[in-house]
Amino acid sequence: MGLALLLPTLLAAFPGMRAEQIFTNRGTLSGLETQTEHNGELKESTSSFFDQPPALLMTQTFDPSYTGRYHSEVHIPNAYRHGDTRFYGFAFRLPPDWQFDPPQSYNLAQFIAPFDKCDSFMPSTMFWAEGTRLFTRAKSGSVCDQTTKKFPLEGVTLTAGDWHTVIIGASWKSNATGFLQVWLDGKQVLDKRNVATTVAEDVPFQFRVGLYANGWHDDKGMKGSQGFRQVFYDKVAIATTKDEADPEKW
Ligand SMILES: *[C@@H]1O[C@H](CO)[C@@H](O)[C@H](O)[C@H]1NC(C)=O
């Protein structure tokens, strides 16, 4: 068999060899669908960035008279379907004065899809901070009967004022044959294998990055005294290999 014939066979046998960046963004808003609720804002900023300006700057402001949710996110469509194995990378930075105590949940990235029954929008995996700890989760079952597993990221103490890199690697399966992995600042902090990572419904999920101050809504109020919150984002990528999603490597 000649190389031209052999190559597709090899690629099919080793899908990891088909390296591909499916999506990249260097901190610009153009071409992105955005969502800002209440007093949330999305901007391009040159005051801080990962390697070159601009970066995205997501803000939210607490309002005690408002009872809705607090999303300030950008949406990347078609981020996964059943059977996909993909890596999602981004860099983020909390401002130096970020208040960690008392801990409350601030979501920083999530996968979500619209549904026409039981839930209008259902997030599957989320990635969030509570104080200086970081967490992710896997959702399985079905949209009408959801099972959620929460995973603390091992050995992580989140710091403010520094850029951090995140890579989420997932094999999206509704039975126990998937995986969910996370790297923070180049170090692996989660490796869950042989787990279900999504619900039975095979619909296209979005990947969203941004500040979603979900604790303010879910806890029916803000903890602490920092009602104005900002998070910077840069170098967002979706790829079929970990390296191509890594903000340090593209
Ligand atoms: C898991 O689901 C996949 C895709 O639907 C299927 O091909 C596979 O046989 C299932 N594996 C197990 C162990 O049930």
mmCIF file of C-alpha atoms in Angstrom, residues 124-209:
data_model
loop_
_atom_site.group_PDB
_atom_site.id
_atom_site.type_symbol
_atom_site.label_atom_id
_atom_site.label_comp_id
_atom_site.label_asym_id
_atom_site.label_seq_id
_atom_site.Cartn_x
_atom_site.Cartn_y
_atom_site.Cartn_z
ATOM 1 C CA SER A 124 -23.386 19.942 31.896
ATOM 2 C CA THR A 125 -19.761 20.509 32.954
ATOM 3 C CA MET A 126 -19.047 23.784 34.761
ATOM 4 C CA PHE A 127 -15.739 25.186 36.074
ATOM 5 C CA TRP A 128 -15.930 27.483 39.067
ATOM 6 C CA ALA A 129 -14.225 29.062 42.061
ATOM 7 C CA GLU A 130 -15.378 28.942 45.682
ATOM 8 C CA GLY A 131 -12.937 31.021 47.666
ATOM 9 C CA THR A 132 -9.462 29.898 46.594
ATOM 10 C CA ARG A 133 -10.655 26.429 45.556
ATOM 11 C CA LEU A 134 -11.621 25.378 42.029
ATOM 12 C CA PHE A 135 -14.201 22.773 41.071
ATOM 13 C CA THR A 136 -15.661 21.083 38.042
ATOM 14 C CA ARG A 137 -18.439 18.590 37.580
ATOM 15 C CA ALA A 138 -19.883 15.976 35.249
ATOM 16 C CA LYS A 139 -23.554 15.614 34.495
ATOM 17 C CA SER A 140 -25.213 12.376 33.348
ATOM 18 C CA GLY A 141 -28.636 10.740 33.248
ATOM 19 C CA SER A 142 -31.088 12.721 31.155
ATOM 20 C CA VAL A 143 -32.251 16.317 31.120
ATOM 21 C CA CYS A 144 -35.373 15.199 33.025
ATOM 22 C CA ASP A 145 -33.429 13.026 35.512
ATOM 23 C CA GLN A 146 -30.025 14.621 36.034
ATOM 24 C CA THR A 147 -27.129 13.186 38.034
ATOM 25 C CA THR A 148 -24.396 15.674 38.946
ATOM 26 C CA LYS A 149 -20.943 14.719 40.249
ATOM 27 C CA LYS A 150 -18.865 17.550 41.713
ATOM 28 C CA PHE A 151 -15.057 17.227 41.532
ATOM 29 C CA PRO A 152 -12.666 19.444 43.542
ATOM 30 C CA LEU A 153 -9.467 20.188 41.622
ATOM 31 C CA GLU A 154 -6.615 18.667 43.576
ATOM 32 C CA GLY A 155 -3.979 20.789 45.268
ATOM 33 C CA VAL A 156 -5.210 24.093 43.851
ATOM 34 C CA THR A 157 -5.036 27.427 45.664
ATOM 35 C CA LEU A 158 -6.382 30.062 43.319
ATOM 36 C CA THR A 159 -4.508 33.358 43.312
ATOM 37 C CA ALA A 160 -5.576 36.832 42.216
ATOM 38 C CA GLY A 161 -3.539 39.176 40.043
ATOM 39 C CA ASP A 162 -1.856 36.398 37.998
ATOM 40 C CA TRP A 163 -2.839 34.867 34.690
ATOM 41 C CA HIS A 164 -3.801 31.191 34.994
ATOM 42 C CA THR A 165 -4.127 28.686 32.163
ATOM 43 C CA VAL A 166 -6.866 26.075 32.078
ATOM 44 C CA ILE A 167 -7.320 23.067 29.817
ATOM 45 C CA ILE A 168 -10.416 20.914 30.136
ATOM 46 C CA GLY A 169 -10.148 17.597 28.286
ATOM 47 C CA ALA A 170 -13.293 15.554 27.799
ATOM 48 C CA SER A 171 -14.492 12.430 26.103
ATOM 49 C CA TRP A 172 -18.203 13.158 25.956
ATOM 50 C CA LYS A 173 -20.164 9.974 26.648
ATOM 51 C CA SER A 174 -23.527 9.349 28.270
ATOM 52 C CA ASN A 175 -22.384 5.949 29.588
ATOM 53 C CA ALA A 176 -19.395 5.192 31.810
ATOM 54 C CA THR A 177 -16.826 5.220 28.994
ATOM 55 C CA GLY A 178 -15.938 8.939 28.988
ATOM 56 C CA PHE A 179 -13.231 10.945 30.719
ATOM 57 C CA LEU A 180 -12.909 14.389 32.249
ATOM 58 C CA GLN A 181 -9.483 15.935 32.812
ATOM 59 C CA VAL A 182 -8.319 19.380 33.893
ATOM 60 C CA TRP A 183 -4.905 21.058 33.819
ATOM 61 C CA LEU A 184 -4.280 24.302 35.697
ATOM 62 C CA ASP A 185 -1.097 26.253 34.939
ATOM 63 C CA GLY A 186 0.283 23.213 33.121
ATOM 64 C CA LYS A 187 -0.288 20.776 36.004
ATOM 65 C CA GLN A 188 -2.936 18.071 35.873
ATOM 66 C CA VAL A 189 -5.453 18.600 38.680
ATOM 67 C CA LEU A 190 -8.210 16.171 37.633
ATOM 68 C CA ASP A 191 -8.214 12.815 35.860
ATOM 69 C CA LYS A 192 -11.576 11.055 35.991
ATOM 70 C CA ARG A 193 -11.791 8.054 33.693
ATOM 71 C CA ASN A 194 -14.577 5.616 32.882
ATOM 72 C CA VAL A 195 -17.250 8.135 33.787
ATOM 73 C CA ALA A 196 -20.342 9.439 32.045
ATOM 74 C CA THR A 197 -19.748 13.060 31.065
ATOM 75 C CA THR A 198 -23.025 14.112 29.483
ATOM 76 C CA VAL A 199 -26.741 13.400 29.421
ATOM 77 C CA ALA A 200 -28.496 10.901 27.131
ATOM 78 C CA GLU A 201 -29.810 13.602 24.774
ATOM 79 C CA ASP A 202 -27.317 14.091 21.926
ATOM 80 C CA VAL A 203 -27.660 17.804 21.168
ATOM 81 C CA PRO A 204 -24.925 20.363 20.349
ATOM 82 C CA PHE A 205 -23.564 21.952 23.532
ATOM 83 C CA GLN A 206 -22.041 25.436 23.626
ATOM 84 C CA PHE A 207 -18.799 26.228 25.412
ATOM 85 C CA ARG A 208 -19.045 29.498 27.328
ATOM 86 C CA VAL A 209 -16.337 31.447 29.056
#
